[in-house]
Amino acid sequence: MHPLLERQLRKVGLDGGTGASSTQLAALIDAVSRSYRDVDQERYLLERSQDLASREMVELNSALRLSEARMASLLSLSSDWVWEQDLRGRFTFVSDELLLRTGIQPERLLGRSFATDGPLRMEAADLAAVAEAVNERTSFHHVTVEVQGDNDSRYMRISGAPAFEGGTCVGYRGVGSDVTERVHAERTILELARYDTLTGLPNRAMFLDEMTRALAGARRTDREVALLFIDLDRFKHVNDTVGHAAGDAVLAAIATRFRSLVGDTGVLARLGGDEFVVIIDVAGDTRRLDSLAQQIIDAASEPVQFETHRLAVSASVGLAVYPHDGADAHALLRSADTAMYHAKAQGRETFAFFTGELAERSSRQFEIEEDLRIAVRDQHWVLLWQPQVDAESGRWASVEGLIRWQHPHLGLVPPSDFIDIAEEAGLTVPMGRWVIGEACRQYAHWRDDGIVLDHCAVNISLRQLESDSIVDDIAAALDAYGMAPRQLALEVTEALVLRDPARALAVLDRLHQLGVRLVVDDFGTGYSSLGQLKRIPAQTLKLDRIFVSGLPDSADDLAIARAVVAMGQSLGMCVVAEGVENELQRRCLERLGVDHFQGYLFARPMPGDQLTERIRNLSRSPEFTCDSPIG
Ligand code: C2E
Ligand code: MG
Ligand code: MG
């Protein structure tokens, strides 16, 4: 016999193969189960104990002894304790190992059952599993019991099996092991999975749970719940220019301010990036929402000090109210998000409520997006051309390609109706690739037809500029049509460069090196300084048409136009005025020193072959340079 088992058997008075009473058996189990860790071993012990108990008086024959010896050698590794319960589920015996391994006095358990409130607690699911096993007199495995101490709780993993005496069930007995550390680890993981580590706020997963709960409560009590969707404006700029550590500092500081505003009145969560949400009970007073939204905007606009930088961002807030604006968490979130976009479009740093009109607009946008995908696939595009006229000679020196969407039902759709949606959906990249290819094809066609143009220009979107392929796409298109790079001009808006200057400038530098012309479009509508403009490797500046429209009467427009021309000239750039609609404007711009005009006064955008005709006519009668004046 294994010496360990022999020693333990002797301890409980079972040496020499004599019969054992049930108490002795319990003590045996107690003794052998000291260091029992593995789940299978534990199950094995349970089965053995059940087996032993049901036979009640067992001859420890040699086979059994051998098997016990095997068991004992395994059990020496165990870390469990043993227990017994009566038929009413009350602990009647707890082995000393409980104290040894967990520091819990066995008395804390004796006389108590799992179901009692006292120091023992069990999750409902575990309690139900035990109840079912007891009903059917079968064993149960791995239920977790919380044993509450004075200061903290410990968690036990318990397995048990029915105990029989003379064929009758007398209760349950089993083993328990301390799993406190594991429970704590699991909780930590759960916390990490539900909270945002940077701000300590609930994350998207937890927010959705909270939202679902809040909506269920509102449904029961017939109340309104509001959702505020907060998006920081200019946050990306902080990240890109000062670095991610600065971005993190801004998020953490602003989260703290939001938290003190929301307090216990609602749930604040960070959805990710620079997006936050607040769930709040409307309590019959929507004016409260206005004031909370405004307070949030004010709190966000307070600069954050980071090292030597004073970082300024702002917030746009969209509000949606359950049940009018969405029946579930996802629908409400979508509505609040739509309202937030509307707030941004209103000029940022403001809030907007979701409305039926917005709903209609967003569903229309969705439809447009779907149609646009088809347009991209089937290339339902048309490029119209508008000339740029040399101010001195009146020659049609170059042309700008302007896209139209050839919609199967709506006809020719102007870019103002779809470019933003296409950009948002990432569709301007394939669309722009088509534009570049088509522009090169058309230019080569004119060239081969003897039409002389300095260059043709196309407009480039932010997404396109950010795409990895732009430089290669352009180089390939030029190559395919045998064009020199300087014969292609790319128009980028000032706003686009300002959105992400570092990145935009890096791509623009590569394009400049390739040799294509770069044009700053819509100049004057952004806020670039001379310093910023100097960094853009562009050869041409286009004065935005909103400043042209007020000429020559508006003193402001005149001052701006004069400043833009002076700025461009000081940097050695060619200045183009767009939107020239009448002779007075043309003359005024000519006096200011503008190099080229573009506008309805000369020609509206037209198909390529029409432009061929017009240029041919012009060369026959050079004085014919203008369309009939408009407006
Ligand atoms: P943009 O590049 O500033 O183009 C000039 C816009 O002014 C064109 O509008 C043109 O038709 C219009 N325009 C020209 N002369 C006059 C005038 O005398 N008076 C007035 N009121 N308007 C005039 P369009 O074609 O509707 O294009 C609007 C904008 O859409 C463009 O502004 C450009 O930003 C964008 N866009 C056009 N084609 C493309 C494209 O292929 N790709 C991208 N990403 N954007 C494009
Ligand atoms: Mg343009
Ligand atoms: Mg423009």
XYZ file of C-alpha atoms and ligand atoms in Angstrom:
679
model
C 0.000 0.000 0.000
C 1.160 3.542 -0.697
C 2.730 4.886 2.507
C 0.740 8.109 2.283
C -2.572 6.313 2.069
C -1.503 3.916 4.783
C -0.772 6.860 7.040
C -4.058 8.508 6.281
C -6.059 5.320 6.713
C -4.411 4.791 10.041
C -5.299 8.313 11.035
C -8.981 7.647 10.537
C -8.814 4.152 12.022
C -9.196 2.191 8.821
C -5.915 0.385 8.781
C -5.833 -3.340 8.299
C -8.686 -3.487 5.793
C -11.514 -3.306 8.305
C -14.938 -1.984 7.420
C -15.587 1.757 7.447
C -18.515 3.782 8.757
C -19.880 6.693 6.745
C -18.252 9.186 9.124
C -14.987 7.443 8.686
C -15.450 7.544 4.967
C -16.108 11.225 5.136
C -12.959 11.663 7.127
C -11.124 9.565 4.562
C -12.332 11.785 1.779
C -11.366 14.708 3.912
C -7.878 13.370 4.362
C -7.197 12.382 0.811
C -8.639 15.397 -0.839
C -6.214 17.950 0.554
C -4.411 19.059 -2.511
C -6.813 18.275 -5.231
C -6.774 20.764 -8.069
C -7.618 19.385 -11.407
C -11.256 19.235 -12.508
C -11.038 15.638 -13.673
C -9.366 14.588 -10.467
C -12.103 16.292 -8.540
C -14.796 14.526 -10.493
C -12.963 11.291 -9.935
C -12.938 11.878 -6.218
C -16.635 12.617 -6.215
C -17.443 9.499 -8.106
C -15.247 7.480 -5.794
C -16.827 8.966 -2.696
C -20.316 8.340 -4.007
C -19.382 4.847 -4.815
C -17.892 4.258 -1.435
C -20.773 5.820 0.468
C -23.505 3.967 -1.333
C -21.895 0.675 -0.481
C -21.843 1.944 3.076
C -19.672 -0.712 4.656
C -16.856 -1.469 2.364
C -14.207 -4.103 2.619
C -11.034 -2.345 1.628
C -9.786 -5.211 -0.443
C -6.461 -5.113 -2.085
C -7.761 -3.889 -5.449
C -9.438 -1.001 -3.744
C -6.338 -0.299 -1.725
C -4.348 -0.201 -4.878
C -6.718 2.247 -6.444
C -6.787 4.366 -3.290
C -3.049 4.404 -3.349
C -3.159 5.812 -6.848
C -5.716 8.322 -5.755
C -3.755 9.358 -2.722
C -0.671 10.086 -4.706
C -2.738 12.415 -6.871
C -4.516 13.902 -3.916
C -1.316 14.964 -2.294
C -1.301 17.691 -4.931
C -4.775 18.883 -4.056
C -5.858 22.239 -2.635
C -9.490 21.506 -1.831
C -11.614 21.084 1.219
C -14.455 18.692 1.830
C -17.979 19.289 3.019
C -21.245 17.518 3.846
C -24.791 18.806 3.790
C -27.969 17.323 5.177
C -31.088 16.774 3.122
C -32.147 20.369 3.683
C -28.926 21.561 2.130
C -27.363 22.786 5.362
C -23.644 22.315 5.910
C -23.132 19.695 8.593
C -19.448 19.170 8.122
C -16.656 21.301 6.707
C -13.078 20.056 6.774
C -10.337 22.070 8.426
C -8.732 22.721 5.060
C -11.276 25.467 4.544
C -9.594 27.501 7.254
C -6.158 26.476 6.134
C -6.645 27.370 2.500
C -9.030 30.292 2.654
C -8.827 31.726 6.153
C -12.570 31.186 6.550
C -13.699 29.563 9.808
C -15.759 26.431 9.055
C -18.348 27.776 11.527
C -19.204 30.459 8.994
C -20.688 27.752 6.828
C -22.039 25.252 9.327
C -25.813 25.267 9.584
C -26.149 27.469 6.478
C -27.300 26.484 3.058
C -26.511 27.958 -0.357
C -29.905 29.558 -0.485
C -29.626 31.423 2.817
C -28.937 35.089 2.653
C -26.260 35.064 5.367
C -22.639 35.045 4.298
C -23.243 32.688 1.382
C -24.261 33.994 -1.993
C -24.764 32.280 -5.273
C -25.756 33.516 -8.721
C -29.311 32.550 -9.649
C -28.161 30.265 -12.474
C -25.837 28.327 -10.174
C -28.521 28.091 -7.504
C -30.951 26.683 -10.051
C -28.371 24.118 -11.207
C -27.895 22.915 -7.617
C -31.661 22.768 -6.983
C -32.176 20.707 -10.123
C -29.382 18.284 -9.204
C -30.717 17.877 -5.665
C -34.221 17.228 -6.974
C -32.962 14.480 -9.196
C -30.412 13.235 -6.687
C -27.577 13.705 -9.133
C -24.279 15.472 -8.758
C -23.563 19.097 -9.580
C -20.292 20.588 -10.693
C -18.408 23.851 -10.449
C -20.978 26.201 -9.062
C -19.499 29.347 -7.530
C -20.338 30.398 -3.996
C -19.383 33.753 -2.579
C -18.460 33.533 1.086
C -18.661 37.014 2.520
C -16.064 37.921 5.118
C -15.937 41.012 7.320
C -13.946 43.002 4.811
C -13.900 41.084 1.601
C -15.440 38.059 -0.037
C -13.843 34.846 -1.135
C -15.193 32.700 -3.931
C -15.424 28.906 -3.793
C -15.939 26.531 -6.644
C -18.133 23.732 -5.305
C -19.004 20.297 -6.652
C -21.175 17.799 -4.840
C -22.812 14.402 -5.115
C -25.637 12.732 -3.173
C -24.551 10.667 -0.188
C -26.334 7.394 0.500
C -26.622 5.383 3.647
C -28.320 1.964 3.368
C -29.587 2.891 -0.076
C -31.211 6.087 1.197
C -29.999 9.537 0.320
C -28.895 11.318 3.480
C -27.624 14.521 1.972
C -24.830 15.750 -0.228
C -21.110 15.759 0.114
C -18.418 17.145 -2.014
C -15.395 19.292 -2.467
C -14.731 22.970 -2.718
C -11.761 24.993 -3.880
C -10.857 28.632 -3.521
C -11.140 30.438 -6.882
C -11.074 33.991 -5.535
C -8.062 35.050 -7.588
C -9.632 33.728 -10.750
C -12.948 35.459 -10.078
C -11.088 38.719 -9.500
C -9.128 38.257 -12.714
C -12.336 37.579 -14.603
C -13.910 40.702 -13.151
C -10.913 42.795 -14.141
C -11.115 41.457 -17.675
C -14.820 42.199 -17.718
C -14.175 45.742 -16.505
C -11.557 46.241 -19.176
C -13.984 44.996 -21.774
C -16.661 47.437 -20.658
C -14.746 50.575 -19.799
C -12.632 52.858 -21.891
C -9.119 52.813 -20.452
C -8.215 56.382 -21.419
C -11.173 58.185 -19.848
C -12.484 55.537 -17.456
C -15.921 56.023 -19.009
C -18.195 53.169 -20.097
C -17.324 52.088 -23.629
C -19.585 51.339 -26.584
C -20.476 47.806 -25.394
C -21.470 48.982 -21.955
C -23.245 52.004 -23.380
C -25.408 49.777 -25.574
C -26.316 47.653 -22.538
C -27.119 50.738 -20.490
C -29.128 52.191 -23.341
C -31.125 48.998 -23.771
C -31.814 48.979 -20.043
C -32.806 52.650 -20.009
C -35.153 52.132 -22.951
C -36.762 49.093 -21.321
C -37.347 51.206 -18.193
C -38.761 54.055 -20.266
C -41.064 51.662 -22.113
C -42.415 50.271 -18.823
C -42.968 53.657 -17.263
C -43.985 55.455 -20.445
C -41.211 58.002 -20.185
C -38.948 59.754 -22.684
C -35.210 59.150 -22.789
C -32.837 61.399 -24.698
C -29.573 60.533 -26.334
C -26.937 63.205 -26.882
C -24.325 62.357 -29.486
C -21.212 64.483 -29.018
C -18.448 64.741 -31.585
C -15.402 66.928 -31.073
C -14.566 69.338 -33.877
C -10.945 69.820 -34.913
C -9.801 66.944 -32.715
C -8.018 65.275 -35.620
C -6.079 68.493 -36.113
C -4.731 68.283 -32.534
C -3.732 64.665 -33.034
C -2.024 65.367 -36.332
C -0.225 68.536 -35.416
C 0.711 68.122 -31.742
C 0.675 64.331 -31.504
C -1.362 61.524 -30.015
C -0.286 62.216 -26.431
C -1.832 65.676 -26.799
C -4.960 64.135 -28.307
C -5.228 61.766 -25.351
C -4.811 64.642 -22.900
C -7.623 66.555 -24.600
C -9.951 63.543 -24.512
C -9.219 62.820 -20.845
C -9.681 66.457 -19.795
C -12.890 66.889 -21.731
C -14.261 63.568 -20.461
C -13.699 64.801 -16.905
C -15.589 68.021 -17.646
C -18.451 66.129 -19.266
C -18.575 63.758 -16.307
C -18.978 66.585 -13.825
C -21.757 68.055 -15.967
C -23.702 64.822 -16.348
C -23.052 63.551 -12.818
C -25.664 61.089 -11.638
C -28.369 62.488 -13.863
C -27.436 60.289 -16.805
C -24.929 57.871 -18.284
C -21.918 59.278 -20.102
C -19.910 56.959 -22.352
C -17.127 57.215 -24.905
C -18.051 55.508 -28.129
C -14.513 55.659 -29.454
C -12.292 58.273 -31.081
C -13.646 61.712 -30.316
C -17.266 60.579 -29.915
C -19.127 60.646 -26.634
C -22.754 59.933 -25.773
C -25.045 60.799 -22.890
C -28.225 58.930 -22.014
C -30.540 61.061 -19.971
C -34.083 60.923 -18.695
C -36.059 63.749 -20.284
C -38.370 63.975 -17.278
C -40.914 65.921 -19.297
C -38.635 68.899 -19.781
C -36.870 69.118 -23.152
C -35.534 72.579 -22.292
C -33.209 70.807 -19.889
C -31.716 69.069 -22.914
C -31.006 72.395 -24.611
C -29.192 73.624 -21.563
C -27.217 70.388 -21.102
C -26.198 70.390 -24.777
C -25.068 74.009 -24.489
C -23.144 73.299 -21.289
C -21.398 70.396 -23.021
C -20.440 72.636 -25.946
C -19.142 75.310 -23.566
C -17.163 72.748 -21.566
C -15.541 71.364 -24.718
C -14.506 74.771 -26.019
C -12.454 75.609 -22.939
C -8.803 75.104 -24.090
C -6.767 72.239 -22.630
C -3.211 72.945 -21.527
C -0.770 70.260 -22.672
C 2.904 70.927 -22.028
C 3.448 74.294 -23.699
C 0.377 74.047 -25.918
C -3.068 75.481 -25.349
C -5.207 73.070 -27.312
C -8.572 74.273 -28.501
C -11.310 72.008 -29.799
C -15.071 72.351 -29.784
C -18.063 70.029 -29.796
C -21.081 69.468 -32.013
C -24.044 67.744 -30.387
C -26.945 65.838 -31.931
C -30.011 64.958 -29.856
C -32.602 62.243 -30.378
C -35.455 61.371 -28.055
C -36.989 57.949 -27.421
C -39.583 56.894 -28.521
C -40.164 59.470 -31.329
C -36.755 59.312 -32.948
C -35.946 55.617 -32.587
C -37.493 52.523 -31.053
C -34.266 50.861 -29.962
C -30.714 51.743 -29.002
C -29.331 51.413 -32.522
C -32.092 53.418 -34.175
C -31.803 56.170 -31.591
C -28.051 56.264 -31.989
C -28.441 56.631 -35.744
C -30.898 59.486 -35.306
C -28.671 61.295 -32.798
C -25.717 60.791 -35.155
C -27.690 62.267 -38.069
C -28.623 65.253 -35.902
C -24.960 65.656 -34.900
C -23.930 65.769 -38.575
C -26.564 68.397 -39.125
C -25.107 70.411 -36.227
C -21.663 70.136 -37.818
C -23.037 71.267 -41.145
C -24.575 74.279 -39.391
C -21.061 75.469 -38.657
C -20.059 73.256 -35.710
C -19.947 74.159 -32.040
C -23.692 73.924 -31.923
C -26.426 71.380 -31.220
C -29.342 70.099 -33.270
C -32.369 67.944 -32.522
C -33.280 65.096 -34.827
C -36.286 65.980 -36.991
C -38.474 64.253 -39.540
C -36.873 66.381 -42.217
C -33.433 65.133 -41.229
C -34.764 61.576 -41.289
C -35.989 62.100 -44.804
C -32.725 63.675 -45.810
C -30.694 60.851 -44.356
C -32.803 58.213 -46.068
C -32.461 60.168 -49.301
C -28.726 60.265 -48.719
C -28.772 56.543 -48.239
C -30.561 56.084 -51.542
C -28.138 58.399 -53.291
C -25.253 56.445 -51.824
C -26.695 53.203 -53.165
C -27.170 54.753 -56.613
C -23.659 56.177 -56.489
C -22.213 52.726 -55.990
C -23.904 51.690 -59.204
C -22.608 54.846 -60.901
C -19.076 53.961 -59.824
C -19.471 50.390 -61.046
C -20.999 51.332 -64.414
C -19.159 54.665 -64.770
C -22.265 56.807 -65.156
C -20.102 59.910 -65.309
C -19.763 62.778 -67.722
C -16.989 65.363 -67.672
C -17.949 68.860 -68.777
C -15.322 71.416 -69.643
C -15.106 75.078 -68.790
C -12.396 77.285 -70.294
C -9.955 79.463 -68.417
C -9.372 82.595 -70.399
C -6.114 84.503 -70.605
C -6.846 88.000 -69.248
C -4.495 89.719 -71.643
C -5.106 87.926 -74.933
C -8.601 86.496 -74.400
C -7.278 83.120 -75.532
C -8.902 79.996 -74.113
C -5.673 78.893 -72.530
C -6.733 75.904 -70.488
C -9.814 74.037 -69.311
C -11.271 72.641 -66.103
C -13.109 69.315 -66.126
C -16.262 69.341 -63.982
C -18.028 66.100 -63.269
C -21.713 65.360 -63.744
C -23.523 62.218 -62.728
C -25.558 60.789 -65.591
C -28.375 59.410 -63.432
C -30.704 56.910 -65.160
C -33.842 58.748 -63.933
C -32.710 62.148 -62.716
C -30.616 63.119 -65.729
C -27.408 65.117 -65.260
C -26.849 65.620 -61.539
C -24.495 68.476 -60.497
C -21.626 67.710 -58.094
C -23.157 69.794 -55.311
C -25.867 67.110 -55.011
C -23.571 64.128 -54.620
C -19.868 64.912 -54.067
C -20.145 65.150 -50.265
C -22.089 61.884 -50.062
C -19.648 60.191 -52.410
C -16.751 61.501 -50.357
C -18.310 60.316 -47.102
C -18.866 56.867 -48.619
C -15.308 56.699 -49.967
C -16.567 56.696 -53.553
C -14.624 59.745 -54.735
C -11.507 57.590 -55.012
C -12.778 55.347 -57.855
C -14.787 58.263 -59.268
C -11.694 60.502 -59.246
C -9.655 57.794 -60.941
C -12.195 57.827 -63.766
C -12.037 61.643 -63.925
C -8.241 61.652 -64.226
C -8.313 58.969 -66.941
C -11.083 60.716 -68.851
C -9.365 64.121 -68.608
C -6.142 62.673 -70.008
C -8.035 60.889 -72.764
C -9.869 64.082 -73.741
C -6.725 66.217 -73.597
C -4.875 63.757 -75.862
C -7.852 63.803 -78.218
C -7.762 67.639 -78.443
C -4.006 67.592 -78.890
C -4.315 65.085 -81.725
C -7.059 67.266 -83.201
C -4.753 70.285 -83.240
C -6.436 72.098 -80.339
C -3.743 73.770 -78.286
C -4.378 73.997 -74.547
C -1.729 74.726 -71.935
C -3.236 72.156 -69.632
C -6.451 70.573 -68.450
C -7.430 70.675 -64.791
C -9.404 68.283 -62.616
C -10.639 68.589 -59.040
C -9.219 66.312 -56.362
C -11.042 65.379 -53.138
C -9.564 64.812 -49.696
C -10.124 61.064 -49.796
C -8.415 60.919 -53.148
C -5.463 62.852 -51.834
C -5.297 60.492 -48.879
C -5.476 57.364 -51.017
C -2.201 55.554 -51.463
C -2.652 55.175 -55.176
C -3.084 58.774 -56.349
C 0.488 59.421 -57.511
C 0.689 56.089 -59.342
C -2.781 56.519 -60.867
C -1.850 59.898 -62.257
C 1.527 58.761 -63.548
C -0.168 55.798 -65.272
C -2.856 57.990 -66.885
C -0.285 60.490 -68.192
C 1.758 57.652 -69.561
C -1.222 55.979 -71.227
C -2.043 59.126 -73.238
C 1.496 60.350 -73.811
C 0.956 63.534 -71.806
C 3.644 65.617 -70.175
C 2.944 66.017 -66.434
C 2.768 69.829 -66.744
C -0.247 69.386 -69.068
C -2.341 68.135 -66.153
C -3.394 70.438 -63.323
C -4.902 69.228 -60.055
C -7.217 71.551 -58.154
C -7.280 71.069 -54.401
C -9.295 73.324 -52.158
C -7.654 75.359 -49.472
C -9.981 73.765 -46.916
C -8.799 70.324 -47.946
C -5.149 71.196 -47.362
C -5.978 72.763 -44.006
C -7.882 69.693 -42.763
C -4.707 67.665 -42.455
C -1.794 69.866 -43.576
C 1.048 67.464 -42.795
C -0.435 64.619 -44.757
C -1.775 66.766 -47.599
C 1.551 68.530 -48.017
C 3.462 65.241 -48.168
C 1.264 63.998 -51.046
C 1.288 67.379 -52.779
C 5.082 67.364 -52.652
C 5.163 63.983 -54.380
C 2.752 65.212 -57.028
C 4.848 68.335 -57.481
C 7.926 66.176 -57.971
C 6.046 64.185 -60.570
C 5.706 67.507 -62.412
C 1.942 68.060 -62.492
C 0.562 71.563 -61.891
C -1.113 72.220 -58.563
C -3.897 74.728 -58.085
C -5.326 76.037 -54.815
C -9.067 76.154 -55.548
C -11.726 78.262 -53.793
C -9.051 80.440 -52.227
C -10.253 82.843 -49.564
C -12.910 80.561 -48.086
C -10.501 78.835 -45.691
C -8.258 80.604 -43.281
C -4.831 79.944 -44.667
C -2.212 82.530 -44.006
C 0.535 83.559 -46.335
C 2.814 81.262 -44.299
C 0.599 78.242 -44.913
C 0.086 79.079 -48.556
C 3.844 79.259 -49.044
C 4.184 75.630 -48.009
C 1.806 74.393 -50.724
C 3.865 73.717 -53.876
C 1.130 75.186 -56.108
C 1.603 77.327 -59.206
C -1.936 78.699 -59.364
C -4.352 80.345 -56.959
C -8.076 80.518 -57.742
C -9.984 83.344 -56.121
C -13.306 81.919 -54.938
C -16.348 83.071 -56.809
C -18.113 84.387 -53.687
C -15.653 87.311 -53.655
C -16.046 87.829 -57.371
C -19.830 88.026 -57.127
C -19.738 91.259 -55.088
C -17.387 93.063 -57.450
C -16.987 95.853 -58.175
C -19.413 97.375 -55.613
C -18.676 95.515 -52.399
C -15.764 97.172 -50.630
C -15.111 94.001 -48.632
C -14.995 91.757 -51.685
C -12.769 94.242 -53.418
C -10.369 94.314 -50.462
C -10.263 90.527 -50.324
C -9.806 90.134 -54.068
C -7.001 92.709 -54.027
C -5.302 90.945 -51.087
C -5.582 87.517 -52.719
C -4.116 88.759 -55.984
C -1.278 90.483 -54.112
C -0.656 87.358 -52.038
C -0.536 85.110 -55.114
C 1.697 87.470 -57.009
C 4.078 87.847 -54.083
C 4.514 84.067 -54.183
C 4.990 84.079 -57.944
C 1.688 82.284 -58.530
C -0.713 82.642 -61.395
C -4.073 84.012 -60.161
C -7.365 82.809 -61.681
C -10.714 84.409 -60.815
C -13.674 81.991 -60.916
C -17.333 82.824 -61.356
C -16.817 85.824 -63.609
C -20.339 86.514 -64.803
C -20.290 90.021 -66.188
C -18.154 92.602 -67.867
C -17.918 94.854 -64.789
C -16.451 92.027 -62.775
C -14.033 91.170 -65.565
C -12.785 94.733 -65.843
C -12.387 95.106 -62.106
C -10.413 91.847 -61.886
C -8.300 92.821 -64.849
C -7.350 96.038 -63.063
C -6.434 94.062 -59.947
C -3.983 92.044 -62.040
C -5.776 88.661 -62.301
C -4.105 86.440 -64.918
C -7.009 84.230 -65.991
C -10.796 84.340 -65.878
C -13.239 81.495 -65.621
C -16.967 82.014 -65.604
C -20.289 82.107 -67.369
C -19.286 85.371 -69.020
C -17.004 83.307 -71.265
C -18.595 79.879 -71.251
C -20.616 77.511 -69.148
C -19.218 74.018 -68.607
C -19.832 72.026 -71.814
C -19.100 68.619 -73.337
C -15.662 68.089 -74.863
C -16.730 68.100 -78.530
C -18.672 71.326 -78.016
C -15.557 72.888 -76.567
C -13.646 71.781 -79.683
C -16.222 73.605 -81.810
C -16.067 76.757 -79.700
C -12.285 76.916 -79.827
C -12.339 76.403 -83.590
C -14.888 79.223 -83.962
C -12.804 81.462 -81.729
C -9.685 80.977 -83.773
C -11.694 81.977 -86.853
C -13.128 85.129 -85.178
C -10.825 86.084 -82.278
C -13.036 88.915 -81.001
C -15.752 86.354 -80.122
C -14.626 85.428 -76.642
C -17.694 85.850 -74.445
C -21.018 84.109 -73.916
C -23.856 86.602 -73.645
C -23.591 88.246 -70.206
C -25.698 86.725 -67.451
C -27.311 88.353 -64.431
P -15.023 74.295 -58.463
O -13.892 73.405 -58.721
O -14.746 75.559 -57.756
O -15.693 74.552 -59.857
C -16.247 75.743 -60.238
C -17.717 75.695 -60.123
O -18.235 76.953 -60.403
C -18.356 74.757 -61.125
O -19.518 74.240 -60.545
C -18.747 75.685 -62.232
O -19.795 75.207 -63.025
C -19.189 76.875 -61.445
N -19.101 78.103 -62.205
C -18.255 78.401 -63.197
N -18.465 79.642 -63.632
C -19.466 80.161 -62.904
C -20.139 81.423 -62.878
O -19.849 82.323 -63.614
N -21.106 81.581 -61.967
C -21.451 80.601 -61.120
N -22.439 80.851 -60.262
N -20.851 79.395 -61.104
C -19.865 79.187 -61.996
P -19.848 72.734 -60.622
O -19.495 72.185 -61.932
O -21.253 72.593 -60.138
O -18.860 72.141 -59.561
C -18.973 72.456 -58.247
C -17.853 71.907 -57.474
O -17.880 70.483 -57.461
C -16.508 72.256 -58.023
O -16.151 73.539 -57.649
C -15.652 71.213 -57.418
O -15.304 71.571 -56.098
C -16.595 70.040 -57.353
N -16.262 69.136 -58.456
C -16.581 69.248 -59.757
N -16.059 68.226 -60.443
C -15.393 67.468 -59.564
C -14.629 66.251 -59.665
O -14.408 65.684 -60.747
N -14.085 65.751 -58.546
C -14.275 66.367 -57.343
N -13.746 65.814 -56.257
N -14.972 67.494 -57.207
C -15.528 68.041 -58.313
Mg -12.120 73.550 -59.352
Mg -13.576 76.709 -57.193
